[in-house]
Tab-separated table of C-alpha atoms in Angstrom:
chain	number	residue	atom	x	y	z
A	1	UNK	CA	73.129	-81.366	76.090
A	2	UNK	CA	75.552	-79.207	78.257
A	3	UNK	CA	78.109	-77.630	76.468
A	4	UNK	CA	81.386	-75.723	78.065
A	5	UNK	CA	84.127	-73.697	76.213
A	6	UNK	CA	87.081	-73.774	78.131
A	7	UNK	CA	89.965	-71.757	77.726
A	8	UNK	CA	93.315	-71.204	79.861
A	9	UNK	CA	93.666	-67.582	80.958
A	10	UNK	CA	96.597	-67.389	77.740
A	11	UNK	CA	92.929	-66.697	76.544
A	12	UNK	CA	92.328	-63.033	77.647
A	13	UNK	CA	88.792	-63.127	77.365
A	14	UNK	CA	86.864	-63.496	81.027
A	15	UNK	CA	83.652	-63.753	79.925
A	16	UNK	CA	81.900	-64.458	76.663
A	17	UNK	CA	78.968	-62.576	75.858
A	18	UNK	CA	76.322	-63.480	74.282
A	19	UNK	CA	76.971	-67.190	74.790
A	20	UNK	CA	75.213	-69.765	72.965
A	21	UNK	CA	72.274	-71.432	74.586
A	22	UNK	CA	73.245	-74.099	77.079
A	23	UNK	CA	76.530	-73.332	77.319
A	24	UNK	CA	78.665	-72.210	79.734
A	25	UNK	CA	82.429	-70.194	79.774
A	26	UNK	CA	85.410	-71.003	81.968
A	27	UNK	CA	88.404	-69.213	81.637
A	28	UNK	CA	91.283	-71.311	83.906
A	29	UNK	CA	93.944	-69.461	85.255
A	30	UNK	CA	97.486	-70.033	84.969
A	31	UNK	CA	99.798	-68.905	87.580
A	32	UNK	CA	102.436	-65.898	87.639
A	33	UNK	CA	105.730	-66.605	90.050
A	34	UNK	CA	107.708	-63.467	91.307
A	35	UNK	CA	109.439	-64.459	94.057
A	36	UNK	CA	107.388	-66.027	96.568
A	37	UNK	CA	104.402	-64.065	95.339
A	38	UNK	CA	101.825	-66.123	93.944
A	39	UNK	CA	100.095	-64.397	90.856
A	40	UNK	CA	96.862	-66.594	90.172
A	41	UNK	CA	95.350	-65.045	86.979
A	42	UNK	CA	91.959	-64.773	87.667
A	43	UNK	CA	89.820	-61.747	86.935
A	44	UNK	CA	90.604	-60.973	90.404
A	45	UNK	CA	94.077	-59.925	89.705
A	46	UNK	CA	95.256	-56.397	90.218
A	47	UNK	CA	97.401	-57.019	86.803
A	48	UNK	CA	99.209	-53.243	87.546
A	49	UNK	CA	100.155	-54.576	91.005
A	50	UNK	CA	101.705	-57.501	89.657
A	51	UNK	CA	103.402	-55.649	86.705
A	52	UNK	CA	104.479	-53.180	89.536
A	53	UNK	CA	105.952	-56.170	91.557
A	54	UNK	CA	108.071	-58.100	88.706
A	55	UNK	CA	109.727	-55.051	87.688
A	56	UNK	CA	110.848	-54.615	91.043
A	57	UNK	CA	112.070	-58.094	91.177
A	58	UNK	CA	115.633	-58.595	90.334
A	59	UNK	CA	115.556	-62.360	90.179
A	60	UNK	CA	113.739	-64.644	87.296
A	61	UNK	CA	109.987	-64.829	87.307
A	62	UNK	CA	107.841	-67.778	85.966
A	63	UNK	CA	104.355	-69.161	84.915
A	64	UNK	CA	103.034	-72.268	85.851
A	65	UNK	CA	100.162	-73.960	84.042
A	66	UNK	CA	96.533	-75.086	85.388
A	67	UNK	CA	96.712	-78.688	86.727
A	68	UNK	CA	94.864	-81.432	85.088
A	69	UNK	CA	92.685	-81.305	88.578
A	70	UNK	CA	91.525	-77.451	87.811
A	71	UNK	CA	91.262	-78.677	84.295
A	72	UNK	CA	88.728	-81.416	85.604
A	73	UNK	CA	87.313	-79.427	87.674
A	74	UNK	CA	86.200	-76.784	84.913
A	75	UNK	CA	84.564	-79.737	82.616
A	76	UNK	CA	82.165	-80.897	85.527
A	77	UNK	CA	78.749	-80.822	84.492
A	78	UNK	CA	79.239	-80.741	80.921
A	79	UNK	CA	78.523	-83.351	78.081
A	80	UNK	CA	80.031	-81.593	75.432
A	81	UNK	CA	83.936	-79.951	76.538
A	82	UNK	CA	85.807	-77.573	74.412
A	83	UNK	CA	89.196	-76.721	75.463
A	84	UNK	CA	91.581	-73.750	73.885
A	85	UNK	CA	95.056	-73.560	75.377
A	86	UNK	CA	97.532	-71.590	74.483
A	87	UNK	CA	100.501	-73.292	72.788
A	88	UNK	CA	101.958	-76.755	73.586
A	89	UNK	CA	105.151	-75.375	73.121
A	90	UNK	CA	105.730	-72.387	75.173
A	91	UNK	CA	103.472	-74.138	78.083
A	92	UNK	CA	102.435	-77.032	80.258
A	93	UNK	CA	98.726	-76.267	79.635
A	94	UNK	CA	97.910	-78.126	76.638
A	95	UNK	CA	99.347	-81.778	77.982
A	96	UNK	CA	97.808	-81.043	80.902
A	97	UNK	CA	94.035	-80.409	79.397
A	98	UNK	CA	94.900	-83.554	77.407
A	99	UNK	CA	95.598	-85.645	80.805
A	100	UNK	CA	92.285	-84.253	82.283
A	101	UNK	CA	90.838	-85.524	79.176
A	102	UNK	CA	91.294	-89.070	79.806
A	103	UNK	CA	90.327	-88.665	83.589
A	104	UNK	CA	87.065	-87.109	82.819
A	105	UNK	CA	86.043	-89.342	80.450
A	106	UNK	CA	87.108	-92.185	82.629
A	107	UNK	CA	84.557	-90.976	84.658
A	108	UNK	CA	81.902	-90.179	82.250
A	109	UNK	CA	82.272	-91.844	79.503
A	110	UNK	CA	79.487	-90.318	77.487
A	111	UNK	CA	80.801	-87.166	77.468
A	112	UNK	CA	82.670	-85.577	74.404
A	113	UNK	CA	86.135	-83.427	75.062
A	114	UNK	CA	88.447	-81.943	72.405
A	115	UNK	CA	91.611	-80.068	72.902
A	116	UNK	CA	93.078	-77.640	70.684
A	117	UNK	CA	96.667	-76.918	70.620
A	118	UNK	CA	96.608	-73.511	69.587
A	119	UNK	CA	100.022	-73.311	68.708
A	120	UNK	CA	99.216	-69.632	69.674
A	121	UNK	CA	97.834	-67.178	72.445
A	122	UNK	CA	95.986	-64.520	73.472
A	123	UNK	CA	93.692	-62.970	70.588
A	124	UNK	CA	93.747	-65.837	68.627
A	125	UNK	CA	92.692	-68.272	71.268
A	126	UNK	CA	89.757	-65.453	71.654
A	127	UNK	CA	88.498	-65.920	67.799
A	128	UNK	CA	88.705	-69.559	67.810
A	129	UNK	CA	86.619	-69.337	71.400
A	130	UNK	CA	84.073	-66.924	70.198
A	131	UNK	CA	84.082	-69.283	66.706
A	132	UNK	CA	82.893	-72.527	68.976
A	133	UNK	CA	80.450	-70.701	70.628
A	134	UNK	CA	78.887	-69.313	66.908
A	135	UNK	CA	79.019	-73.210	65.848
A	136	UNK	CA	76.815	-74.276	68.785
A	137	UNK	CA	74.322	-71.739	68.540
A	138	UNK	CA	73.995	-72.606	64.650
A	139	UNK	CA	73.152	-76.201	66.269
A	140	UNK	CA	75.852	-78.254	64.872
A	141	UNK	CA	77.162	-81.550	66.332
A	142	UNK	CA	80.341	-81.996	68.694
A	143	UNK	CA	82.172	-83.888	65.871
A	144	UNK	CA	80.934	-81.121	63.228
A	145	UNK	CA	82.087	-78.422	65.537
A	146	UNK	CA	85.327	-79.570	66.403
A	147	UNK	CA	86.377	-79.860	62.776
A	148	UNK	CA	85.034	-76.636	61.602
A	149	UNK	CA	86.749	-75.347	65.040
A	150	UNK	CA	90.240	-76.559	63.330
A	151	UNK	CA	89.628	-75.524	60.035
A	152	UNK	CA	88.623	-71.857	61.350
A	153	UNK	CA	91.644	-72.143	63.712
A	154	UNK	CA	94.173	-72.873	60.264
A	155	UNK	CA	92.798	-69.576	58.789
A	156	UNK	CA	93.935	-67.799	61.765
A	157	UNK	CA	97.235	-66.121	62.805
A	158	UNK	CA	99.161	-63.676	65.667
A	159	UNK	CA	100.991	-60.926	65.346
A	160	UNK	CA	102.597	-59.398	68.471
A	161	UNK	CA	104.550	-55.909	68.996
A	162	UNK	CA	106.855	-55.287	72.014
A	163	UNK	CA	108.058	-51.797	73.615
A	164	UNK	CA	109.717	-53.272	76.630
A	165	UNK	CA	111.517	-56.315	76.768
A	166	UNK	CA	112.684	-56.018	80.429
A	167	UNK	CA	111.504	-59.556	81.388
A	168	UNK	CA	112.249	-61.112	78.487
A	169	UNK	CA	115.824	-60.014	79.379
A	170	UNK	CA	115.646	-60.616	83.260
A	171	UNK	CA	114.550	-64.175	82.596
A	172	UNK	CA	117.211	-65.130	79.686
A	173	UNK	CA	115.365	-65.419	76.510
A	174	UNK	CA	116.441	-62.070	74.628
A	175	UNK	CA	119.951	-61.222	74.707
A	176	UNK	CA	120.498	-58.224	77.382
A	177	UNK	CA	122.254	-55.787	74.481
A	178	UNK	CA	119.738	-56.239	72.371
A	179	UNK	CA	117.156	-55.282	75.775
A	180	UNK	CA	119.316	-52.343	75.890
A	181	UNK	CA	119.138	-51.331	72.445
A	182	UNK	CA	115.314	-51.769	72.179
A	183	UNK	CA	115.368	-49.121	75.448
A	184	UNK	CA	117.451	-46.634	74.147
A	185	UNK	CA	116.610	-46.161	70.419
A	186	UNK	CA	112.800	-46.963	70.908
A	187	UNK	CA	112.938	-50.139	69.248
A	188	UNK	CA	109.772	-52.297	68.876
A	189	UNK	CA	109.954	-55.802	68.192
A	190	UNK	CA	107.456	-57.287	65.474
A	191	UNK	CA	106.743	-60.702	65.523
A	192	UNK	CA	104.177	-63.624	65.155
A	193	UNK	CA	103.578	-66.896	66.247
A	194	UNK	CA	105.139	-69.256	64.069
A	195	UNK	CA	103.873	-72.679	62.887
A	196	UNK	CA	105.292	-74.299	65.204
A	197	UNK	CA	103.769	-72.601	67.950
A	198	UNK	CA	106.918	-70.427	69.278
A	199	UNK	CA	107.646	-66.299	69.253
A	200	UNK	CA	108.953	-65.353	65.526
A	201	UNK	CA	110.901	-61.805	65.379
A	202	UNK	CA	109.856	-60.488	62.375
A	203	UNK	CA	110.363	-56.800	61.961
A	204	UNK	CA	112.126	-54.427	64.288
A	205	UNK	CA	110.977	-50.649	63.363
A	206	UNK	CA	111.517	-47.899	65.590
A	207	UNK	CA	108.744	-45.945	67.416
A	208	UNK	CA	105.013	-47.074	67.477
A	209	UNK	CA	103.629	-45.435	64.363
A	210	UNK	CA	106.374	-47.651	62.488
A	211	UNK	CA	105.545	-50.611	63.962
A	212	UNK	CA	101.967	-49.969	63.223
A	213	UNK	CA	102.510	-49.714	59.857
A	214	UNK	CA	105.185	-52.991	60.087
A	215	UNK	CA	102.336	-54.802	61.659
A	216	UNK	CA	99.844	-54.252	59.298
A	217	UNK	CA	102.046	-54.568	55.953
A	218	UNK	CA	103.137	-58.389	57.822
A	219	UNK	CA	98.823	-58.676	58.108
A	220	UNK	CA	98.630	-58.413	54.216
A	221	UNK	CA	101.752	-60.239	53.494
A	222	UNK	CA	99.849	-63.211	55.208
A	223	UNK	CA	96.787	-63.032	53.799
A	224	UNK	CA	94.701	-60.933	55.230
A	225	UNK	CA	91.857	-59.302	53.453
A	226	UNK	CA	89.120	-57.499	56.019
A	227	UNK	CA	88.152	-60.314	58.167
A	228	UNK	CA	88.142	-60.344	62.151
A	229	UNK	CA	90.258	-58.791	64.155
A	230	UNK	CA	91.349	-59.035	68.216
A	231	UNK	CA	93.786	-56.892	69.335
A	232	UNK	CA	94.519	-57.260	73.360
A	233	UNK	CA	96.937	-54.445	74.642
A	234	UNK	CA	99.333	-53.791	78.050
A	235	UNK	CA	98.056	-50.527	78.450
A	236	UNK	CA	98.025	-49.117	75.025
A	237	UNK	CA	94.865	-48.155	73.840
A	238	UNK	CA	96.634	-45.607	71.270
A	239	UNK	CA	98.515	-48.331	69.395
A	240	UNK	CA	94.941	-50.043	69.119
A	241	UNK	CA	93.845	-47.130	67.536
A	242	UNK	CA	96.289	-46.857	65.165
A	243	UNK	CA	96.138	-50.446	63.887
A	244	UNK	CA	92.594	-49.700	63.510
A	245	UNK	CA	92.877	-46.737	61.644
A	246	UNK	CA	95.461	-48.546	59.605
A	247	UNK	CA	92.949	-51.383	58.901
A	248	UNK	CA	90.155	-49.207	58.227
A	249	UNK	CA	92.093	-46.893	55.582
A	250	UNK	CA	92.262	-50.259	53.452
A	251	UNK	CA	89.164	-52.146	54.787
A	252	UNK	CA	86.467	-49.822	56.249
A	253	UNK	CA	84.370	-52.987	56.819
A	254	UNK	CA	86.827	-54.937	59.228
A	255	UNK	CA	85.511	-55.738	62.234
A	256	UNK	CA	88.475	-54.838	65.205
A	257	UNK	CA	88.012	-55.329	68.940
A	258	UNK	CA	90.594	-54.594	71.455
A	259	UNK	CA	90.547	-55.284	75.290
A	260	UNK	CA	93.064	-55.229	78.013
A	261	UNK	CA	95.748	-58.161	78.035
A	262	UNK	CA	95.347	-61.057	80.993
A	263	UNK	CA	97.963	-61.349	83.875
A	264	UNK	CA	99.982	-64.211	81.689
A	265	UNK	CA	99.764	-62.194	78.341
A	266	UNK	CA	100.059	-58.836	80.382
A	267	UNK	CA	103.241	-60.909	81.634
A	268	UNK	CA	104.463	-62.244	78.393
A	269	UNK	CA	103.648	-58.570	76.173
A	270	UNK	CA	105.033	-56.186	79.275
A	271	UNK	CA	104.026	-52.769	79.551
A	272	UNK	CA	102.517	-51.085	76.284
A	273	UNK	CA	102.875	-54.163	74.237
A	274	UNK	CA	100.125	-55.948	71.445
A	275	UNK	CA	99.031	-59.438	71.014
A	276	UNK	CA	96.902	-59.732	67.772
A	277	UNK	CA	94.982	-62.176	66.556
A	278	UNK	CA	93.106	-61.658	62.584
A	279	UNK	CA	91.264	-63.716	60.158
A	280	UNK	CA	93.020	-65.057	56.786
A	281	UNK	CA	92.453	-65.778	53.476
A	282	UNK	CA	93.556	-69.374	52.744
């Protein structure tokens, strides 16, 4: 049996390795509008360039999601499909998966496909991918893994820290004073994703080692006690060391990994800014 992991490029990981025997990873891009330049968000992508570009930009940039088609396209030659896409409600992706759903199983109707509504992005969607891919290698069922994908998924959470809010501004969804303010007195904006899948401002502390230490005190106030942690940065490896230090002062087991943010969450974090995804205790 031919399994596939499938995630939308909300996911920042590009390739997953070690992968499970018989099993293949596809990371679908989503699409990054600034102007009439095309971002596709491949691992292609010269993610500075296009960071350089939508700064420039005065107007309102966008993202469009993968079409069912590329979804389709990304199950072929599987039996067993296992798509991750980054919340329902912020983006497109997640209906659309569900759409190339049906038509792949209208056309093979053996085949198994389940789509997770993350309700999230970025590092979680990476723990919940790299979870799957454990569950097939242990040799578990496609029913079997899809529940224990969920239940791994519930004891999961994001945590996000923000340094510049310039698009966020440009493209109306943070009030420009408050842009301004953020600017000028070095604000960072602590947040997570909230259970219904949207951005929740949490803390706002000012300068990085506060926020480090915000972030971490919101990680214990949800439950966190050592487990897993992905941390995908805008070009910030400091603050990544930091949170690890952080974690390690009070956990010296934990298990952190960091790696660059994709185009979308390189889009949706801007310059120097974390998404995090950890491990609870439920």
């Amino acid at each position: 049996m031919k399994w596939k992991i499938i995630t939308d490029s909300g996911c920042d990981l590009r390739e997953m390795d070690p992968i499970a025997p018989n099993t293949e990873y596809v990371n679908v891009p989503l699409t990054i509008q600034v102007g009439e330049r095309a971002f596709v968000d491949s691992k292609d992508l010269d993610i500075n360039q296009m960071m350089t570009e939508m700064y420039a930009y005065e107007g309102k940039t966008s993202s469009s999601c993968p079409s069912p088609e590329a979804y389709v396209s990304s199950f072929e030659g599987a039996d067993n499909v296992l798509v991750v896409t980054i919340t329902g409600t912020l983006s497109g992706s997640y209906n659309s998966a569900e759409l190339a759903k049906k038509i792949y199983l209208e056309q093979h109707p053996n085949a198994n496909v389940h789509v997770y509504n993350t309700l999230s992005a970025s590092g979680e969607m990476i723990l919940l991918a790299q979870k799957l891919n454990q569950l097939i290698e242990e040799g578990l069922g496609f029913d079997q893994v899809v529940k224990e994908g969920q239940d791994y998924l519930n004891s999961t959470r994001l945590l996000f820290v923000l340094a510049n809010v310039d698009n966020l501004v440009k493209n109306g969804r943070l009030n420009k004073l408050i842009g301004r303010v953020v600017g000028l007195l070095n604000i960072r904006m602590v947040g997570r994703a909230s259970d219904e899948g949207t951005l929740e401002l949490l803390q706002k502390p000012r300068g990085q080692k506060k926020a480090v230490a915000a972030l971490f005190n919101e990680m214990l106030k949800a439950g966190y006690q050592g487990g897993r942690v992905f941390i995908s940065h805008c070009n910030n490896p400091e603050i990544c060391a930091q949170i690890t230090i952080a974690v390690h002062e009070k956990f010296p087991g934990a298990d952190i990994q960091s790696i660059p943010t994709s185009g979308l969450c390189s889009y949706y974090a801007e310059q120097a800014g974390i998404l995090m995804g950890y491990e609870v205790n439920k």
